[in-house]
Amino acid sequence: MSTTETDAGEMPEVPADPNAVSISINGRTVQARKGELIIAAADREGEYIPRFCYHPRMSPVGMCRQCMVEVEGPRGPMMVVSCMTPVADGQVVRTETEQVKRAQEGMIELLLANHPLDCPVCDKGGECPLQDQAFSHGPGESRFVEEKRHYEKPIPISDLVFLDRERCILCDRCTRFAREVAGDPLISFTQRGNNTQVMTFPDEPFASYFSGNTVQICPVGALTAQPYRFKARPWDLEQRESTCTTCSVGCRTVVQSSRDELVRYQGVDSDPVNWGWMCDRGRFNFQSVNSEDRLDTPLVRQSGQLAATSWSAALDAVAREMRSAGGAVAVLGGARGTNEDAFMWGLLADAVGSNMRDAQLDDGLPAAVLGLPQATIDSACSAGTVVLLAPDLKEELPVLHIRLRDAATKRGLRIIEVSSHDTGLTAHAWRSVRCEPGAQADTVRALLADPAVSSQLASGDVVVVAGRANLAESAEHTVAAIDALLAAVPAATVLPVLRRGNVRGALGLGLAPSAGNDAAAILESAANGRVGCLVLLGADPLSDVADADLARRGIAGARFVVAIDTFMTQSATHADVVLPAAAYGEKDGTTTNLEGRVSNVVQKITPRGTSRADWMVAAELLHMLGKDAGVATLADVQKLMATRYPAFGAAVSSAEVRRNGVVVTAPAARPAASAPAVAPRSSYDFRLVVSRKLYDKALGTAKSPSMANLAPGAAVIVNPLDAERVGARDGAGVRVSNAHSSLVLPLVASASVPRGTAIVPFNQPGADIRELVRRGDSVTDVRIESI
Amino acid sequence: MARLTEENVRLAQEIISRYPKARSATIPLLHLAQEQDGYVTDDAMAHIAELVGASPAEVYGTASFYEMFKFHPVGRYVINICGTMSCALMGAEDLMHHAEEKLGVRMGGTTDDGLITLERAECQAACTEAPCLQTNYRYSFRVTPESFDALVDDLRAGRLADEIPPHGVVARVRQHIPADRGAGVHAPEDVKSAPAWLDGKAAL
Ligand code: SF4
Ligand code: SF4
Ligand code: FES
Ligand code: FES
């Protein structure tokens, strides 16, 4: 309909989109946008063009020539590669002519000339684009009678990925992903020519945190993942869409099982979140759910020993202790569970009059940062500037790293990084400044004084990505730095990158500390005998609290300890009652990612043994305490949750919760910035940074056999010049000490660390750096001596 | 196995500075590495990757495209006998058999004294002079068993030492481009005429 046919006075004027073009596909006129590729426009219109190398989230390369279509040109129809040809106004495209069919069949015949056709023993068989398209667009027979090319098969190219070169069709998806998306170009085409093959450098494996994605996007069975090899056939898989809760990015996934056992997660393309990508830790930790070591029955301590018991006996004991504790019940954790779990435990804490609860373990930022004006992943990626006051996102929130890297390398985002050492994003930062622990706010102020920086900040939207980069310093330093930035750029928004899976949901639904009574304060109270019943809701303070001494005193001082967990954690071994919890994939519910995005998680398999969802335990206890909440099903919980937290309720009941999720914002708040004073560092000492690596002793990783050995191990990393000063060679043991304790760690010399700073990765196999960390210390200084 | 020597690193840096992008220097640096060790070692590729800001896999991916880069030790002289059509018609197969017997190695092998590596090659663009071969990329035309034997005897006796440099030395005279003449020194839009040092010998 053109506007001249209607009464222009009544119609609001719709400005013509200057980027709109109209093209014809198979005789149908369709709208497209300038710059769009023919194959993408066809996809949107439901006209399928076969392809192997094209992937909508990567740049087109035109490697496989399977996507040929006919386009009307000035000299008649011509064949073009539809994944490399942009649309043009008036373009006439045909995807099903004789000529196109011949091209498609010819390409398939050539691709199969050397393909081993070992589909019956190939993991991909049944979900293989080559198999499917050979059937739908192939000639059905081959003129090639020659011997096929042979390679040794398969060969491991990393701990997680195997390569079968005979099956590879050289589409450049894996190599392109490694280079362009992950930024880890550890695989490349080698021996180019008749023997082109994907290969790593000799002795340098494809050890990318994102390697599993290449297995997912390989259009044939050339790349297979060690944890899934020969586990199932695609047609035996059942699947449900869910959200990864390993970290707080909240990647959309499908959870797949076979015979009531989890066998695979695959990334789902959620536009605002993960674009189909996952990190390997999130992808492969389904193995831990299947672990033999899972708790499967409640345990109570009887004459000093934990012994199996029934749920009713165990819950009786817990209810009794809660009653006798009066208000002195404390709940630590909740970030591992669903929103519904957290909500019910918040309700229970209210019911027993507890004012001691915290979903973080002194390892994040004050919950009030969630009340600052919030950004989303998308708004950060489309901002003019992102200021990073955060840990190395590649290590902690891998897919967020991928998104920001993409924005910085392809979309003109400028990143200003304030960090203690080089990170995964340093190479892509517009400015990257090093700052010693405790100096964040001063560093930000110094940056703001730089005219180039301030004019950059004034030139567009500014997003502050803020998280806890160092567990050996007070979180207040980061808060003060955020404050300094917001004071100068009041319109800036904040993307809090608190790392634990559902920490944001737990904090927003009743498990946030009240009046500064945070995890550290609660443990201190417990140590002083003021906690009658300490509930560890998927929390393991003995492993996770940076001040190990405080954790030990807290657990020892609590009169009664209840651990609700999937595994026998270190803390659980000290508990009086241990309750087996249903794991990820074993319960339905919703989760909240770091943006506040609420999306669903699903049950795919039967919970292990008699384990239950955390919310059921809370509901049962409420009943036993005479405060029945009247909930019997998850729907009841969600209904009740909607009355208390209407925004969550609306999100949970919307259909979008099962797709891209709904962002729920927290009530406005402003954390009080009061950075503790920092004493100057003596020139002999090192200022300590304790930060996380993707692979550590976390149970989801350690109990997944394929990843159990990937943790790099404890070490102290210093600048090569400092290593020289200490007089220790790379790899030699050195003594790291301060007033609190002393331990021996291997030294690693790395130019990524500035002089005067020492980095020790957290929760690694080896000596435990937490012995040197005390909660009250503003920063932590250590001495390093060769031995 | 060796990284580039200190002197070669200096040379490498000079070569890198000629290009607007460091990665463009990958191939010249591979030649440098091959010249240093006789073949391209893994360590050298890892070193080159550091120097040009690529990953070792990318350097290896590029290097392995080229037949003239070797990844295993080869003899001082590499003899490539052409086996493509014209040469094949003119008796290349027989020549190869003869060569194998004369040298006592199979195609791809190196003589025990490390002097000669024998290889089969594709067309060397000298089809009118078939069968032909190259010794460190220097031609011999219309090769007969006798002329092959003579060649090998000359190589063994060192009579060709002046004429044929050892394998890995691409050019006997290295290019030394003064800094102000290097690629990338002048932005393309600033170049309005032929460079002065050409002395009008070529038009732009
Ligand atoms: S391994 Fe798979 S993804 Fe990689 S080039 Fe081969 S076919 Fe493509
Ligand atoms: S980035 Fe986080 S949410 Fe995404 S797959 Fe990895 S662990 Fe899971
Ligand atoms: S999909 Fe277009 S060339 Fe491969
Ligand atoms: S066929 Fe031997 S040189 Fe061409």
mmCIF file of N, CA and C in Angstrom, chain B residues 57-106:
data_model
loop_
_atom_site.group_PDB
_atom_site.id
_atom_site.type_symbol
_atom_site.label_atom_id
_atom_site.label_comp_id
_atom_site.label_asym_id
_atom_site.label_seq_id
_atom_site.Cartn_x
_atom_site.Cartn_y
_atom_site.Cartn_z
ATOM 1 N N ALA B 57 50.434 -21.400 15.421
ATOM 2 C CA ALA B 57 49.638 -22.185 14.475
ATOM 3 C C ALA B 57 49.438 -21.409 13.173
ATOM 4 N N GLU B 58 49.263 -20.099 13.277
ATOM 5 C CA GLU B 58 49.076 -19.299 12.064
ATOM 6 C C GLU B 58 50.358 -19.255 11.232
ATOM 7 N N VAL B 59 51.495 -19.125 11.906
ATOM 8 C CA VAL B 59 52.767 -19.104 11.178
ATOM 9 C C VAL B 59 52.991 -20.453 10.495
ATOM 10 N N TYR B 60 52.698 -21.514 11.225
ATOM 11 C CA TYR B 60 52.859 -22.859 10.666
ATOM 12 C C TYR B 60 51.896 -23.057 9.492
ATOM 13 N N GLY B 61 50.672 -22.567 9.653
ATOM 14 C CA GLY B 61 49.685 -22.687 8.590
ATOM 15 C C GLY B 61 50.163 -22.007 7.317
ATOM 16 N N THR B 62 50.788 -20.859 7.470
ATOM 17 C CA THR B 62 51.308 -20.140 6.307
ATOM 18 C C THR B 62 52.529 -20.858 5.745
ATOM 19 N N ALA B 63 53.463 -21.196 6.627
ATOM 20 C CA ALA B 63 54.731 -21.778 6.174
ATOM 21 C C ALA B 63 54.506 -23.086 5.428
ATOM 22 N N SER B 64 53.577 -23.910 5.929
ATOM 23 C CA SER B 64 53.440 -25.253 5.376
ATOM 24 C C SER B 64 52.787 -25.258 3.997
ATOM 25 N N PHE B 65 52.323 -24.096 3.542
ATOM 26 C CA PHE B 65 51.804 -24.011 2.176
ATOM 27 C C PHE B 65 52.939 -24.133 1.165
ATOM 28 N N TYR B 66 54.128 -23.692 1.570
ATOM 29 C CA TYR B 66 55.224 -23.523 0.614
ATOM 30 C C TYR B 66 56.161 -24.723 0.616
ATOM 31 N N GLU B 67 56.298 -25.320 -0.568
ATOM 32 C CA GLU B 67 57.184 -26.463 -0.733
ATOM 33 C C GLU B 67 58.627 -26.124 -0.378
ATOM 34 N N MET B 68 58.992 -24.869 -0.584
ATOM 35 C CA MET B 68 60.404 -24.527 -0.415
ATOM 36 C C MET B 68 60.797 -24.336 1.046
ATOM 37 N N PHE B 69 59.821 -24.289 1.923
ATOM 38 C CA PHE B 69 60.164 -24.326 3.349
ATOM 39 C C PHE B 69 60.192 -25.770 3.797
ATOM 40 N N LYS B 70 61.269 -26.151 4.458
ATOM 41 C CA LYS B 70 61.411 -27.527 4.934
ATOM 42 C C LYS B 70 61.254 -27.528 6.447
ATOM 43 N N PHE B 71 60.620 -28.558 6.942
ATOM 44 C CA PHE B 71 60.392 -28.640 8.392
ATOM 45 C C PHE B 71 61.210 -29.743 9.045
ATOM 46 N N HIS B 72 62.042 -30.393 8.235
ATOM 47 C CA HIS B 72 62.980 -31.394 8.740
ATOM 48 C C HIS B 72 64.321 -31.065 8.110
ATOM 49 N N PRO B 73 65.398 -31.503 8.736
ATOM 50 C CA PRO B 73 66.710 -31.224 8.156
ATOM 51 C C PRO B 73 66.793 -31.785 6.740
ATOM 52 N N VAL B 74 67.400 -31.033 5.832
ATOM 53 C CA VAL B 74 67.634 -31.517 4.475
ATOM 54 C C VAL B 74 69.128 -31.370 4.188
ATOM 55 N N GLY B 75 69.554 -31.967 3.077
ATOM 56 C CA GLY B 75 70.962 -31.899 2.713
ATOM 57 C C GLY B 75 71.371 -30.487 2.312
ATOM 58 N N ARG B 76 72.689 -30.362 2.106
ATOM 59 C CA ARG B 76 73.200 -29.070 1.668
ATOM 60 C C ARG B 76 72.633 -28.724 0.295
ATOM 61 N N TYR B 77 72.420 -29.786 -0.500
ATOM 62 C CA TYR B 77 71.811 -29.590 -1.817
ATOM 63 C C TYR B 77 70.509 -30.381 -1.896
ATOM 64 N N VAL B 78 69.457 -29.720 -2.346
ATOM 65 C CA VAL B 78 68.184 -30.410 -2.571
ATOM 66 C C VAL B 78 67.999 -30.528 -4.072
ATOM 67 N N ILE B 79 67.953 -31.775 -4.548
ATOM 68 C CA ILE B 79 67.755 -31.986 -5.994
ATOM 69 C C ILE B 79 66.290 -32.337 -6.220
ATOM 70 N N ASN B 80 65.595 -31.486 -6.971
ATOM 71 C CA ASN B 80 64.184 -31.703 -7.307
ATOM 72 C C ASN B 80 64.088 -32.182 -8.739
ATOM 73 N N ILE B 81 63.638 -33.390 -8.919
ATOM 74 C CA ILE B 81 63.459 -33.866 -10.290
ATOM 75 C C ILE B 81 61.996 -33.690 -10.675
ATOM 76 N N CYS B 82 61.758 -33.052 -11.771
ATOM 77 C CA CYS B 82 60.382 -32.796 -12.214
ATOM 78 C C CYS B 82 59.741 -34.084 -12.704
ATOM 79 N N GLY B 83 58.508 -34.304 -12.289
ATOM 80 C CA GLY B 83 57.820 -35.521 -12.702
ATOM 81 C C GLY B 83 56.527 -35.224 -13.435
ATOM 82 N N THR B 84 56.318 -33.988 -13.812
ATOM 83 C CA THR B 84 55.063 -33.631 -14.470
ATOM 84 C C THR B 84 55.143 -33.977 -15.972
ATOM 85 N N MET B 85 54.056 -33.731 -16.665
ATOM 86 C CA MET B 85 53.809 -34.337 -17.977
ATOM 87 C C MET B 85 54.991 -34.355 -18.953
ATOM 88 N N SER B 86 55.504 -33.186 -19.325
ATOM 89 C CA SER B 86 56.548 -33.171 -20.362
ATOM 90 C C SER B 86 57.749 -33.977 -19.913
ATOM 91 N N CYS B 87 58.156 -33.761 -18.674
ATOM 92 C CA CYS B 87 59.325 -34.463 -18.172
ATOM 93 C C CYS B 87 59.049 -35.953 -18.063
ATOM 94 N N ALA B 88 57.807 -36.291 -17.668
ATOM 95 C CA ALA B 88 57.456 -37.693 -17.555
ATOM 96 C C ALA B 88 57.557 -38.361 -18.924
ATOM 97 N N LEU B 89 57.077 -37.648 -19.953
ATOM 98 C CA LEU B 89 57.138 -38.206 -21.309
ATOM 99 C C LEU B 89 58.579 -38.375 -21.772
ATOM 100 N N MET B 90 59.451 -37.543 -21.287
ATOM 101 C CA MET B 90 60.845 -37.580 -21.705
ATOM 102 C C MET B 90 61.709 -38.414 -20.765
ATOM 103 N N GLY B 91 61.099 -39.263 -19.943
ATOM 104 C CA GLY B 91 61.895 -40.225 -19.186
ATOM 105 C C GLY B 91 62.212 -39.851 -17.763
ATOM 106 N N ALA B 92 61.380 -38.980 -17.151
ATOM 107 C CA ALA B 92 61.650 -38.562 -15.774
ATOM 108 C C ALA B 92 61.638 -39.745 -14.807
ATOM 109 N N GLU B 93 60.715 -40.704 -15.044
ATOM 110 C CA GLU B 93 60.634 -41.840 -14.124
ATOM 111 C C GLU B 93 61.962 -42.610 -14.101
ATOM 112 N N ASP B 94 62.488 -42.875 -15.296
ATOM 113 C CA ASP B 94 63.761 -43.593 -15.367
ATOM 114 C C ASP B 94 64.861 -42.805 -14.685
ATOM 115 N N LEU B 95 64.822 -41.489 -14.912
ATOM 116 C CA LEU B 95 65.831 -40.633 -14.302
ATOM 117 C C LEU B 95 65.758 -40.732 -12.783
ATOM 118 N N MET B 96 64.541 -40.745 -12.280
ATOM 119 C CA MET B 96 64.367 -40.827 -10.825
ATOM 120 C C MET B 96 64.922 -42.137 -10.281
ATOM 121 N N HIS B 97 64.608 -43.215 -10.991
ATOM 122 C CA HIS B 97 65.141 -44.503 -10.536
ATOM 123 C C HIS B 97 66.665 -44.479 -10.538
ATOM 124 N N HIS B 98 67.191 -43.930 -11.606
ATOM 125 C CA HIS B 98 68.636 -43.840 -11.715
ATOM 126 C C HIS B 98 69.201 -43.028 -10.545
ATOM 127 N N ALA B 99 68.549 -41.895 -10.260
ATOM 128 C CA ALA B 99 69.016 -41.009 -9.192
ATOM 129 C C ALA B 99 68.989 -41.734 -7.851
ATOM 130 N N GLU B 100 67.901 -42.473 -7.627
ATOM 131 C CA GLU B 100 67.787 -43.210 -6.362
ATOM 132 C C GLU B 100 68.938 -44.195 -6.205
ATOM 133 N N GLU B 101 69.257 -44.853 -7.336
ATOM 134 C CA GLU B 101 70.329 -45.831 -7.269
ATOM 135 C C GLU B 101 71.681 -45.168 -7.059
ATOM 136 N N LYS B 102 71.887 -44.123 -7.812
ATOM 137 C CA LYS B 102 73.180 -43.418 -7.736
ATOM 138 C C LYS B 102 73.438 -42.913 -6.311
ATOM 139 N N LEU B 103 72.368 -42.338 -5.697
ATOM 140 C CA LEU B 103 72.555 -41.704 -4.379
ATOM 141 C C LEU B 103 72.322 -42.681 -3.234
ATOM 142 N N GLY B 104 71.668 -43.804 -3.558
ATOM 143 C CA GLY B 104 71.397 -44.781 -2.494
ATOM 144 C C GLY B 104 70.320 -44.318 -1.525
ATOM 145 N N VAL B 105 69.445 -43.452 -1.969
ATOM 146 C CA VAL B 105 68.311 -43.037 -1.122
ATOM 147 C C VAL B 105 67.040 -43.081 -1.955
ATOM 148 N N ARG B 106 65.887 -43.162 -1.261
ATOM 149 C CA ARG B 106 64.607 -43.070 -1.967
ATOM 150 C C ARG B 106 64.225 -41.610 -2.104
#
